[in-house]
Amino acid sequence: MNNDILNLEPKAIWKNFSALNSVPRPSKKEEKVRQFIIKFGEDLGLKVETDEVGNVLIKKAAYPGMEDRKTIVMQSHLDMVCQKNNDVEFDFDTQGIEMYIEDDKFVTANGTTLGADNGIGVATIMSILESKDIPHPAVEAFFTIDEETGMTGALGLKGGFLSGKILLNLDTEEDDELDIGCAGGVDVTATKTYTAENVDGTSFLLTLKGLNGGHSGIQINEGLGNSNKLIARLLNLGLEFGLQIAHMEGGSLRNAIPRESWAKIVVPTANVAAFKTAYETLRADIIEEYQTIEPKMTITLEDTDAIATAMSADDSKIFVQTIMAAFNGVYRMSPDVTDLVETSNNVARVEVIDGKVRILCLTRSSVESNKTALAETLKAGFELGGFEVTFSGTYPGWKANPKSEILDVMKALYVEKYGEEPKVVACHAGLECGIIGTNYPGLDMISFGPNITGAHSPDERVEIKSVQKFWSYLLDILKQIPLDGPVDYSCANSKNI
């Protein structure tokens, strides 16, 4: 790590973020970071609780004179998206993130995701917990697990674990926004088996890489390339020359726009010259189409070791055309909120290996019925290709509450501090607030945070000046938390969703 990071302001946040980033914390492998945050709370002499799914709750009493304010829940998730550039050797299970300061403006990582999503939020909460001179009401620091690959921490939360009346989620990535709603999502997985056959032809490795990638919700409307969809165009071209697929992998995580895909293919030797000519034409077309937004994209076709077995030509055709037909990108914009994506799909992960095919999509929508409709549309297309389709990991959206008391406080404070109105928005991403609100319907929730760009990709970075703004804003918010009053938790003991 660049030690200059420890000298950045606010020092408490950067100290804690550096300590956090020294601990491996992939989704579904949070035990090390759970123990880290549990020890942190215990070393401060604070009450630490855990629930049956692994979430951690640390309670801190109110600052003297703030005892009559509403108890707040400060919430962030412990896990991070683990993505790296293809040429980087890095083990997210054992290594801490290697950070550095870029252009005196940003903190980023060496060829991997940074983990500012949601590590800056975690570090901020840690800084409040260890503070001795920051006025704040009673705090419940709520650290969830597995937000990035299933939201199982939020889904496993039961009524009665939290007692706060206001929830501050620190997982928004633009510092002039106050999020009061978000999209729900569902994983759509299509699987199929095939019998490989002996092949005789010329073997190639087709690779498409160098795309930006990014968050499959927040950035789905930016026109970024999807490596799975783009390589499918090249494979589809090859079908007319007898192309057969032996092995393919594309993308990684369901919530990341895929950056790299590759396929090992066989083409009848007699058709190779014609195939290469057609390939070069399409390759040039794709690069030209995306030259503005994906300037680092590369597409290569290389000779490889002789391939002995592959999918049949018919199976290859069905597979490729299924990928071609699968909807990807923005399905519908919101008719109610300007510039908000309502419904989308990301063709996130594609695998062909050892007689098995798997296609994984993440479908999102702020309208539950439209989420279901798009998922069913994908299912219909996959089933026409002979695939078995399952839906999993479904989670609800978060319905906006424009009359929120904490929203009024934070809007007024933002205008007072910065001389302009904040953007009150709903986001096309999966925040845990929607799930938490299922068992805590009276909880007044809002999400905010500093500027983070490139989340879910190795280009992730957090703006230093924005962290300073975020911290200053948060400290003033804590001073203005409303006086305590009754809250309706009538559904707080409903069964876990």
Short mmCIF file of C-alpha atoms in Angstrom, two decimals:
data_model
loop_
_atom_site.label_atom_id
_atom_site.label_comp_id
_atom_site.label_asym_id
_atom_site.label_seq_id
_atom_site.Cartn_x
_atom_site.Cartn_y
_atom_site.Cartn_z
CA MET A 1 0.00 0.00 0.00
CA ASN A 2 1.06 3.60 -0.63
CA ASN A 3 1.62 5.00 2.88
CA ASP A 4 0.65 8.46 1.64
CA ILE A 5 -2.93 7.21 1.79
CA LEU A 6 -2.73 7.25 5.59
CA ASN A 7 -2.01 10.99 5.47
CA LEU A 8 -5.14 11.80 3.49
CA GLU A 9 -8.03 13.57 5.17
CA PRO A 10 -10.15 12.50 6.91
CA LYS A 11 -7.40 10.38 8.41
CA ALA A 12 -9.78 8.19 10.39
CA ILE A 13 -11.55 6.94 7.27
CA TRP A 14 -8.36 6.29 5.31
CA LYS A 15 -6.76 4.53 8.28
CA ASN A 16 -9.74 2.24 8.66
CA PHE A 17 -10.15 1.69 4.91
CA SER A 18 -6.48 0.69 4.68
CA ALA A 19 -6.87 -1.74 7.57
CA LEU A 20 -10.04 -3.17 6.04
CA ASN A 21 -8.41 -3.59 2.63
CA SER A 22 -5.61 -5.62 4.17
CA VAL A 23 -8.20 -8.32 4.93
CA PRO A 24 -9.43 -10.58 2.09
CA ARG A 25 -13.21 -10.20 1.75
CA PRO A 26 -14.65 -11.89 -1.34
CA SER A 27 -18.39 -12.42 -1.35
CA LYS A 28 -19.39 -15.69 0.35
CA LYS A 29 -15.93 -15.83 1.96
CA GLU A 30 -16.37 -13.15 4.61
CA GLU A 31 -15.20 -15.04 7.70
CA LYS A 32 -11.86 -13.18 7.90
CA VAL A 33 -13.46 -9.76 7.56
CA ARG A 34 -16.25 -10.74 9.97
CA GLN A 35 -13.67 -11.61 12.60
CA PHE A 36 -11.84 -8.36 11.81
CA ILE A 37 -14.93 -6.22 12.40
CA ILE A 38 -16.03 -8.23 15.47
CA LYS A 39 -12.59 -7.74 17.06
CA PHE A 40 -12.70 -4.06 16.15
CA GLY A 41 -15.94 -3.62 18.09
CA GLU A 42 -14.83 -5.75 21.03
CA ASP A 43 -11.53 -3.88 21.33
CA LEU A 44 -13.54 -0.67 21.67
CA GLY A 45 -15.53 -2.24 24.51
CA LEU A 46 -18.76 -2.03 22.52
CA LYS A 47 -21.59 -4.55 22.44
CA VAL A 48 -21.21 -6.88 19.45
CA GLU A 49 -23.92 -9.21 18.18
CA THR A 50 -24.18 -11.56 15.21
CA ASP A 51 -27.14 -13.25 13.62
CA GLU A 52 -27.51 -16.74 12.20
CA VAL A 53 -26.49 -15.78 8.65
CA GLY A 54 -23.34 -13.92 9.69
CA ASN A 55 -24.31 -10.25 9.83
CA VAL A 56 -22.56 -8.22 12.53
CA LEU A 57 -24.16 -5.54 14.73
CA ILE A 58 -22.10 -3.20 16.93
CA LYS A 59 -23.95 -0.87 19.30
CA LYS A 60 -22.64 2.43 20.61
CA ALA A 61 -24.43 4.67 23.09
CA ALA A 62 -25.32 8.24 22.23
CA TYR A 63 -22.84 11.06 22.68
CA PRO A 64 -23.60 13.01 25.87
CA GLY A 65 -26.52 15.33 25.22
CA MET A 66 -27.79 13.30 22.23
CA GLU A 67 -29.65 10.64 24.20
CA ASP A 68 -33.08 12.04 23.24
CA ARG A 69 -32.49 11.57 19.49
CA LYS A 70 -33.71 8.67 17.41
CA THR A 71 -31.40 5.66 17.31
CA ILE A 72 -29.83 5.30 13.88
CA VAL A 73 -28.70 2.23 11.98
CA MET A 74 -25.55 2.88 9.95
CA GLN A 75 -25.30 0.12 7.36
CA SER A 76 -22.73 -1.12 4.84
CA HIS A 77 -21.76 -4.51 3.45
CA LEU A 78 -18.49 -6.26 4.27
CA ASP A 79 -17.90 -8.12 0.99
CA MET A 80 -16.49 -6.77 -2.26
CA VAL A 81 -16.58 -7.61 -5.95
CA CYS A 82 -13.36 -9.40 -6.93
CA GLN A 83 -12.29 -8.53 -10.47
CA LYS A 84 -8.80 -8.24 -11.92
CA ASN A 85 -7.22 -7.53 -15.24
CA ASN A 86 -6.29 -10.63 -17.22
CA ASP A 87 -2.56 -9.93 -16.96
CA VAL A 88 -2.57 -9.42 -13.19
CA GLU A 89 -1.56 -12.20 -10.79
CA PHE A 90 -3.67 -11.76 -7.66
CA ASP A 91 -5.44 -14.06 -5.20
CA PHE A 92 -8.44 -12.34 -3.60
CA ASP A 93 -8.75 -15.20 -1.08
CA THR A 94 -5.36 -14.54 0.49
CA GLN A 95 -4.11 -11.08 -0.50
CA GLY A 96 -5.01 -7.60 0.63
CA ILE A 97 -5.81 -4.93 -1.94
CA GLU A 98 -2.81 -2.96 -3.23
CA MET A 99 -3.84 0.69 -3.27
CA TYR A 100 -2.22 3.88 -4.53
CA ILE A 101 -3.03 7.55 -5.11
CA GLU A 102 -3.73 8.47 -8.73
CA ASP A 103 -3.13 12.03 -9.99
CA ASP A 104 -3.49 13.39 -6.43
CA LYS A 105 -7.25 13.07 -6.92
CA PHE A 106 -8.23 9.44 -6.52
CA VAL A 107 -7.42 6.26 -4.62
CA THR A 108 -7.41 3.16 -6.81
CA ALA A 109 -5.87 -0.33 -6.91
CA ASN A 110 -3.17 -2.08 -8.93
CA GLY A 111 -5.13 -3.91 -11.61
CA THR A 112 -7.95 -5.09 -9.33
CA THR A 113 -11.17 -3.80 -7.90
CA LEU A 114 -10.53 -1.38 -5.04
CA GLY A 115 -13.34 -2.38 -2.70
CA ALA A 116 -14.44 1.21 -2.09
CA ASP A 117 -17.83 -0.34 -2.84
CA ASN A 118 -18.66 -0.70 0.06
CA GLY A 119 -15.41 -0.48 1.99
CA ILE A 120 -15.51 3.30 2.30
CA GLY A 121 -18.90 2.93 3.95
CA VAL A 122 -17.56 0.30 6.35
CA ALA A 123 -14.52 2.47 7.17
CA THR A 124 -16.76 5.47 7.78
CA ILE A 125 -18.89 3.56 10.27
CA MET A 126 -15.75 2.28 11.99
CA SER A 127 -14.60 5.89 12.33
CA ILE A 128 -17.84 6.86 14.07
CA LEU A 129 -17.64 3.86 16.39
CA GLU A 130 -14.11 4.69 17.56
CA SER A 131 -14.67 8.45 17.83
CA LYS A 132 -14.66 10.17 21.21
CA ASP A 133 -15.57 13.73 20.21
CA ILE A 134 -18.16 13.39 17.42
CA PRO A 135 -21.75 14.16 18.48
CA HIS A 136 -24.15 11.42 17.41
CA PRO A 137 -27.29 9.65 18.63
CA ALA A 138 -27.23 6.01 19.69
CA VAL A 139 -25.74 4.03 16.80
CA GLU A 140 -26.34 0.50 15.59
CA ALA A 141 -23.53 -0.28 13.16
CA PHE A 142 -24.94 -2.97 10.91
CA PHE A 143 -22.49 -4.85 8.68
CA THR A 144 -24.04 -7.28 6.20
CA ILE A 145 -22.48 -10.15 4.28
CA ASP A 146 -22.72 -11.26 0.66
CA GLU A 147 -24.37 -8.17 -0.80
CA GLU A 148 -22.61 -8.56 -4.12
CA THR A 149 -23.54 -12.15 -5.00
CA GLY A 150 -26.95 -12.77 -3.53
CA MET A 151 -27.84 -10.26 -0.81
CA THR A 152 -28.04 -13.23 1.55
CA GLY A 153 -27.08 -11.11 4.55
CA ALA A 154 -30.00 -8.74 4.04
CA LEU A 155 -32.29 -11.60 3.04
CA GLY A 156 -31.37 -13.49 6.20
CA LEU A 157 -32.03 -10.54 8.52
CA LYS A 158 -34.97 -11.17 10.83
CA GLY A 159 -37.26 -8.81 12.66
CA GLY A 160 -36.10 -7.79 16.13
CA PHE A 161 -32.35 -7.72 15.39
CA LEU A 162 -32.36 -3.96 14.76
CA SER A 163 -34.05 -1.38 16.97
CA GLY A 164 -33.07 1.87 15.23
CA LYS A 165 -35.67 4.13 13.63
CA ILE A 166 -33.55 5.67 10.87
CA LEU A 167 -31.24 3.74 8.55
CA LEU A 168 -28.32 5.44 6.81
CA ASN A 169 -27.08 3.16 4.03
CA LEU A 170 -23.61 4.29 2.88
CA ASP A 171 -23.58 2.50 -0.48
CA THR A 172 -24.37 5.26 -3.00
CA GLU A 173 -21.61 6.30 -5.41
CA GLU A 174 -22.33 9.96 -6.27
CA ASP A 175 -21.90 12.58 -3.58
CA ASP A 176 -24.68 14.90 -4.76
CA GLU A 177 -27.33 12.18 -4.68
CA LEU A 178 -29.70 11.01 -2.00
CA ASP A 179 -31.10 7.60 -2.93
CA ILE A 180 -34.60 6.81 -1.73
CA GLY A 181 -35.40 3.80 -3.95
CA CYS A 182 -33.76 1.03 -5.94
CA ALA A 183 -34.38 -1.85 -8.31
CA GLY A 184 -35.03 -5.45 -7.41
CA GLY A 185 -33.38 -8.33 -9.22
CA VAL A 186 -33.43 -12.02 -10.08
CA ASP A 187 -30.78 -14.41 -11.39
CA VAL A 188 -31.83 -16.26 -14.54
CA THR A 189 -29.68 -19.35 -15.14
CA ALA A 190 -29.94 -21.54 -18.25
CA THR A 191 -28.19 -24.92 -18.34
CA LYS A 192 -27.85 -27.68 -20.88
CA THR A 193 -25.71 -30.72 -21.61
CA TYR A 194 -24.24 -31.89 -24.89
CA THR A 195 -22.32 -34.87 -26.20
CA ALA A 196 -18.96 -33.93 -27.66
CA GLU A 197 -18.00 -35.46 -30.98
CA ASN A 198 -14.65 -36.07 -32.65
CA VAL A 199 -13.63 -33.22 -34.93
CA ASP A 200 -11.10 -32.80 -37.70
CA GLY A 201 -10.24 -29.28 -38.78
CA THR A 202 -8.18 -26.21 -37.92
CA SER A 203 -8.23 -25.13 -34.28
CA PHE A 204 -8.35 -21.52 -33.11
CA LEU A 205 -8.52 -19.48 -29.93
CA LEU A 206 -10.88 -16.53 -30.36
CA THR A 207 -10.43 -13.84 -27.70
CA LEU A 208 -12.28 -10.59 -27.08
CA LYS A 209 -10.98 -8.51 -24.18
CA GLY A 210 -10.04 -5.04 -22.97
CA LEU A 211 -13.58 -3.82 -22.41
CA ASN A 212 -14.32 -1.41 -19.58
CA GLY A 213 -16.81 -3.62 -17.79
CA GLY A 214 -18.59 -2.04 -14.85
CA HIS A 215 -21.70 -2.18 -12.69
CA SER A 216 -24.48 -4.04 -14.48
CA GLY A 217 -27.12 -1.81 -12.92
CA ILE A 218 -25.71 1.69 -12.59
CA GLN A 219 -23.85 1.55 -15.92
CA ILE A 220 -26.20 -0.60 -18.00
CA ASN A 221 -27.41 2.48 -19.91
CA GLU A 222 -23.94 3.70 -20.93
CA GLY A 223 -23.66 1.63 -24.09
CA LEU A 224 -20.67 -0.35 -22.83
CA GLY A 225 -19.70 -3.48 -24.69
CA ASN A 226 -20.75 -6.87 -23.34
CA SER A 227 -18.01 -9.34 -24.24
CA ASN A 228 -20.41 -12.30 -24.29
CA LYS A 229 -22.75 -10.63 -26.76
CA LEU A 230 -19.92 -9.35 -28.95
CA ILE A 231 -18.06 -12.65 -29.20
CA ALA A 232 -21.38 -14.31 -30.03
CA ARG A 233 -21.53 -12.16 -33.16
CA LEU A 234 -18.18 -13.54 -34.28
CA LEU A 235 -19.18 -17.10 -33.46
CA ASN A 236 -22.46 -16.63 -35.29
CA LEU A 237 -20.54 -15.55 -38.38
CA GLY A 238 -18.45 -18.70 -38.13
CA LEU A 239 -21.48 -20.99 -38.17
CA GLU A 240 -21.87 -20.61 -41.93
CA PHE A 241 -18.31 -21.93 -42.31
CA GLY A 242 -18.96 -25.01 -40.14
CA LEU A 243 -17.57 -23.61 -36.87
CA GLN A 244 -17.84 -25.87 -33.81
CA ILE A 245 -17.22 -24.84 -30.22
CA ALA A 246 -15.00 -26.89 -27.94
CA HIS A 247 -14.69 -24.63 -24.90
CA MET A 248 -15.86 -21.13 -24.01
CA GLU A 249 -15.76 -18.83 -21.01
CA GLY A 250 -17.02 -15.27 -20.79
CA GLY A 251 -17.62 -12.84 -17.97
CA SER A 252 -17.50 -13.62 -14.27
CA LEU A 253 -19.94 -12.08 -11.80
CA ARG A 254 -23.64 -11.65 -12.40
CA ASN A 255 -23.56 -7.98 -11.38
CA ALA A 256 -20.60 -6.99 -13.56
CA ILE A 257 -20.80 -6.19 -17.26
CA PRO A 258 -18.47 -8.82 -18.80
CA ARG A 259 -15.11 -7.51 -20.00
CA GLU A 260 -13.46 -10.62 -21.46
CA SER A 261 -14.65 -13.71 -23.34
CA TRP A 262 -12.82 -16.43 -25.23
CA ALA A 263 -13.68 -19.56 -27.16
CA LYS A 264 -11.75 -22.50 -28.53
CA ILE A 265 -13.22 -23.37 -31.91
CA VAL A 266 -12.69 -25.70 -34.85
CA VAL A 267 -13.31 -24.75 -38.50
CA PRO A 268 -13.14 -27.23 -41.40
CA THR A 269 -9.75 -26.66 -43.00
CA ALA A 270 -11.28 -26.15 -46.44
CA ASN A 271 -13.27 -23.19 -45.09
CA VAL A 272 -10.53 -21.49 -43.09
CA ALA A 273 -9.49 -18.92 -45.71
CA ALA A 274 -13.06 -17.76 -46.31
CA PHE A 275 -13.78 -17.73 -42.57
CA LYS A 276 -10.73 -15.58 -41.83
CA THR A 277 -11.71 -13.07 -44.51
CA ALA A 278 -15.23 -12.74 -43.13
CA TYR A 279 -13.91 -12.63 -39.57
CA GLU A 280 -11.55 -9.74 -40.32
CA THR A 281 -14.39 -7.72 -41.81
CA LEU A 282 -16.68 -8.24 -38.82
CA ARG A 283 -13.82 -7.70 -36.39
CA ALA A 284 -13.12 -4.29 -37.94
CA ASP A 285 -16.82 -3.42 -37.84
CA ILE A 286 -17.13 -4.23 -34.13
CA ILE A 287 -14.02 -2.26 -33.21
CA GLU A 288 -15.27 0.73 -35.22
CA GLU A 289 -18.71 0.54 -33.60
CA TYR A 290 -17.20 0.72 -30.12
CA GLN A 291 -14.08 2.82 -30.72
CA THR A 292 -15.43 5.78 -28.74
CA ILE A 293 -16.57 3.99 -25.60
CA GLU A 294 -14.34 0.87 -25.72
CA PRO A 295 -11.01 2.13 -27.16
CA LYS A 296 -8.99 -0.63 -25.46
CA MET A 297 -10.98 -3.52 -26.92
CA THR A 298 -8.93 -6.16 -28.71
CA ILE A 299 -10.17 -9.11 -30.77
CA THR A 300 -7.75 -11.85 -31.79
CA LEU A 301 -7.94 -15.16 -33.64
CA GLU A 302 -4.90 -17.34 -32.96
CA ASP A 303 -3.85 -20.84 -33.87
CA THR A 304 -4.01 -23.21 -30.93
CA ASP A 305 -3.23 -26.84 -30.16
CA ALA A 306 -5.30 -29.30 -32.14
CA ILE A 307 -8.77 -29.80 -30.66
CA ALA A 308 -9.95 -33.43 -30.66
CA THR A 309 -13.60 -33.07 -29.59
CA ALA A 310 -16.21 -30.32 -29.68
CA MET A 311 -19.93 -29.62 -29.75
CA SER A 312 -21.65 -30.84 -32.87
CA ALA A 313 -22.35 -28.24 -35.54
CA ASP A 314 -26.05 -28.36 -34.67
CA ASP A 315 -25.45 -27.91 -30.94
CA SER A 316 -22.99 -25.10 -31.65
CA LYS A 317 -25.60 -23.34 -33.77
CA ILE A 318 -28.31 -23.62 -31.11
CA PHE A 319 -25.95 -22.37 -28.40
CA VAL A 320 -24.67 -19.38 -30.36
CA GLN A 321 -28.09 -18.35 -31.59
CA THR A 322 -29.45 -18.60 -28.06
CA ILE A 323 -26.82 -16.11 -26.88
CA MET A 324 -27.56 -13.89 -29.87
CA ALA A 325 -31.27 -13.89 -29.03
CA ALA A 326 -30.88 -13.24 -25.28
CA PHE A 327 -31.86 -9.67 -24.48
CA ASN A 328 -29.07 -7.56 -23.02
CA GLY A 329 -29.11 -3.95 -21.84
CA VAL A 330 -31.91 -1.49 -21.12
CA TYR A 331 -35.33 -3.08 -21.59
CA ARG A 332 -37.41 -0.13 -20.44
CA MET A 333 -36.82 3.38 -19.10
CA SER A 334 -39.01 4.60 -16.27
CA PRO A 335 -42.01 6.59 -17.47
CA ASP A 336 -42.20 8.27 -14.05
CA VAL A 337 -38.60 9.22 -13.18
CA THR A 338 -36.47 11.09 -15.71
CA ASP A 339 -33.37 9.19 -16.90
CA LEU A 340 -34.01 6.21 -14.60
CA VAL A 341 -33.62 2.76 -16.08
CA GLU A 342 -36.65 0.76 -15.01
CA THR A 343 -35.84 -2.73 -16.33
CA SER A 344 -32.66 -4.30 -17.73
CA ASN A 345 -30.77 -7.53 -18.23
CA ASN A 346 -27.08 -8.41 -18.16
CA VAL A 347 -25.88 -11.55 -19.96
CA ALA A 348 -23.22 -11.92 -17.32
CA ARG A 349 -21.53 -15.31 -17.56
CA VAL A 350 -21.28 -17.95 -20.30
CA GLU A 351 -19.56 -21.33 -19.97
CA VAL A 352 -19.10 -24.26 -22.35
CA ILE A 353 -16.93 -27.00 -20.89
CA ASP A 354 -16.90 -30.78 -20.53
CA GLY A 355 -20.34 -31.40 -21.99
CA LYS A 356 -22.08 -28.68 -20.00
CA VAL A 357 -23.36 -25.24 -20.98
CA ARG A 358 -24.36 -22.50 -18.54
CA ILE A 359 -25.66 -19.00 -19.21
CA LEU A 360 -26.16 -16.66 -16.24
CA CYS A 361 -28.12 -13.39 -16.42
CA LEU A 362 -29.09 -10.77 -13.86
CA THR A 363 -32.45 -9.16 -14.55
CA ARG A 364 -33.27 -5.94 -12.68
CA SER A 365 -36.36 -3.76 -12.40
CA SER A 366 -37.94 -1.25 -10.06
CA VAL A 367 -41.31 -2.68 -11.14
CA GLU A 368 -41.76 -6.22 -9.82
CA SER A 369 -44.15 -7.29 -12.57
CA ASN A 370 -41.80 -6.11 -15.30
CA LYS A 371 -38.87 -7.89 -13.65
CA THR A 372 -40.89 -11.07 -13.84
CA ALA A 373 -41.95 -10.37 -17.42
CA LEU A 374 -38.38 -9.94 -18.68
CA ALA A 375 -37.18 -12.98 -16.73
CA GLU A 376 -39.98 -15.04 -18.30
CA THR A 377 -39.09 -13.66 -21.74
CA LEU A 378 -35.50 -14.82 -21.29
CA LYS A 379 -36.72 -18.18 -20.02
CA ALA A 380 -38.90 -18.65 -23.11
CA GLY A 381 -35.98 -18.00 -25.43
CA PHE A 382 -33.65 -20.30 -23.53
CA GLU A 383 -36.22 -23.09 -23.45
CA LEU A 384 -36.66 -22.85 -27.21
CA GLY A 385 -32.95 -23.66 -27.36
CA GLY A 386 -33.46 -26.75 -25.21
CA PHE A 387 -32.14 -25.23 -21.98
CA GLU A 388 -33.42 -25.81 -18.47
CA VAL A 389 -34.03 -22.48 -16.74
CA THR A 390 -34.07 -21.60 -13.05
CA PHE A 391 -34.78 -18.35 -11.22
CA SER A 392 -32.86 -17.72 -7.99
CA GLY A 393 -31.58 -15.01 -5.70
CA THR A 394 -34.63 -12.84 -6.19
CA TYR A 395 -34.82 -9.72 -4.07
CA PRO A 396 -37.33 -6.86 -3.91
CA GLY A 397 -36.87 -3.28 -4.92
CA TRP A 398 -37.10 -0.38 -2.49
CA LYS A 399 -40.16 1.81 -2.96
CA ALA A 400 -39.37 5.50 -2.63
CA ASN A 401 -40.85 7.50 0.25
CA PRO A 402 -40.69 11.18 -0.76
CA LYS A 403 -42.17 12.16 2.64
CA SER A 404 -39.27 10.67 4.61
CA GLU A 405 -38.32 12.69 7.70
CA ILE A 406 -34.59 12.00 7.34
CA LEU A 407 -34.81 13.00 3.67
CA ASP A 408 -36.18 16.40 4.69
CA VAL A 409 -33.36 16.85 7.18
CA MET A 410 -30.66 15.87 4.71
CA LYS A 411 -32.06 17.95 1.83
CA ALA A 412 -32.20 21.09 3.97
CA LEU A 413 -28.72 20.50 5.34
CA TYR A 414 -27.29 19.91 1.85
CA VAL A 415 -28.73 23.21 0.61
CA GLU A 416 -27.36 25.00 3.68
CA LYS A 417 -23.85 23.56 3.24
CA TYR A 418 -23.47 23.57 -0.54
CA GLY A 419 -25.92 26.17 -1.82
CA GLU A 420 -27.79 23.82 -4.15
CA GLU A 421 -30.39 21.09 -4.03
CA PRO A 422 -29.18 17.48 -3.87
CA LYS A 423 -30.47 15.06 -6.48
CA VAL A 424 -33.15 12.92 -4.86
CA VAL A 425 -33.14 9.75 -6.91
CA ALA A 426 -33.94 6.10 -7.18
CA CYS A 427 -31.14 3.97 -8.62
CA HIS A 428 -31.05 1.02 -11.00
CA ALA A 429 -29.05 -1.15 -8.66
CA GLY A 430 -29.71 -3.53 -5.82
CA LEU A 431 -29.41 -1.76 -2.49
CA GLU A 432 -30.10 -3.73 0.65
CA CYS A 433 -32.65 -1.19 1.86
CA GLY A 434 -35.50 -2.80 -0.06
CA ILE A 435 -34.87 -6.15 1.58
CA ILE A 436 -34.29 -4.73 5.05
CA GLY A 437 -37.52 -2.77 4.79
CA THR A 438 -39.49 -5.99 4.30
CA ASN A 439 -39.06 -6.91 7.96
CA TYR A 440 -38.77 -3.31 9.21
CA PRO A 441 -41.55 -1.43 7.41
CA GLY A 442 -41.39 1.56 9.78
CA LEU A 443 -37.67 2.15 9.24
CA ASP A 444 -36.93 5.55 7.64
CA MET A 445 -34.17 4.77 5.12
CA ILE A 446 -31.86 6.75 2.87
CA SER A 447 -28.63 5.99 0.99
CA PHE A 448 -25.72 8.30 0.20
CA GLY A 449 -21.95 8.19 -0.23
CA PRO A 450 -18.86 9.65 -1.95
CA ASN A 451 -18.00 9.60 -5.64
CA ILE A 452 -16.91 6.13 -6.74
CA THR A 453 -16.42 5.30 -10.42
CA GLY A 454 -15.76 1.99 -12.15
CA ALA A 455 -17.29 -0.10 -9.37
CA HIS A 456 -17.18 -3.85 -10.04
CA SER A 457 -14.21 -3.41 -12.39
CA PRO A 458 -10.42 -2.99 -12.04
CA ASP A 459 -10.94 0.68 -12.97
CA GLU A 460 -12.70 1.33 -9.66
CA ARG A 461 -11.55 4.47 -7.89
CA VAL A 462 -12.81 6.80 -5.18
CA GLU A 463 -12.40 10.57 -5.29
CA ILE A 464 -10.39 11.90 -2.33
CA LYS A 465 -12.08 15.31 -2.21
CA SER A 466 -15.48 13.65 -2.34
CA VAL A 467 -14.69 11.49 0.71
CA GLN A 468 -13.91 14.72 2.58
CA LYS A 469 -17.26 16.20 1.48
CA PHE A 470 -19.11 13.01 2.43
CA TRP A 471 -17.52 12.93 5.89
CA SER A 472 -18.28 16.58 6.63
CA TYR A 473 -21.87 16.11 5.49
CA LEU A 474 -22.31 12.98 7.60
CA LEU A 475 -21.01 14.66 10.76
CA ASP A 476 -23.56 17.44 10.37
CA ILE A 477 -26.34 14.93 9.66
CA LEU A 478 -25.57 13.12 12.91
CA LYS A 479 -25.99 16.38 14.83
CA GLN A 480 -29.43 16.92 13.30
CA ILE A 481 -31.02 13.51 13.76
CA PRO A 482 -34.62 14.19 14.90
CA LEU A 483 -35.86 13.76 18.44
CA ASP A 484 -37.12 10.31 19.33
CA GLY A 485 -40.74 9.28 18.91
CA PRO A 486 -42.79 6.15 18.32
CA VAL A 487 -42.22 3.94 15.30
CA ASP A 488 -44.45 1.17 13.97
CA TYR A 489 -42.65 -2.18 13.88
CA SER A 490 -45.90 -4.11 13.69
CA CYS A 491 -44.37 -6.44 11.09
CA ALA A 492 -40.98 -6.69 12.74
CA ASN A 493 -41.48 -10.29 13.73
CA SER A 494 -42.65 -11.50 10.33
CA LYS A 495 -40.80 -14.49 9.03
CA ASN A 496 -37.60 -14.04 7.09
CA ILE A 497 -38.07 -13.62 3.31
#
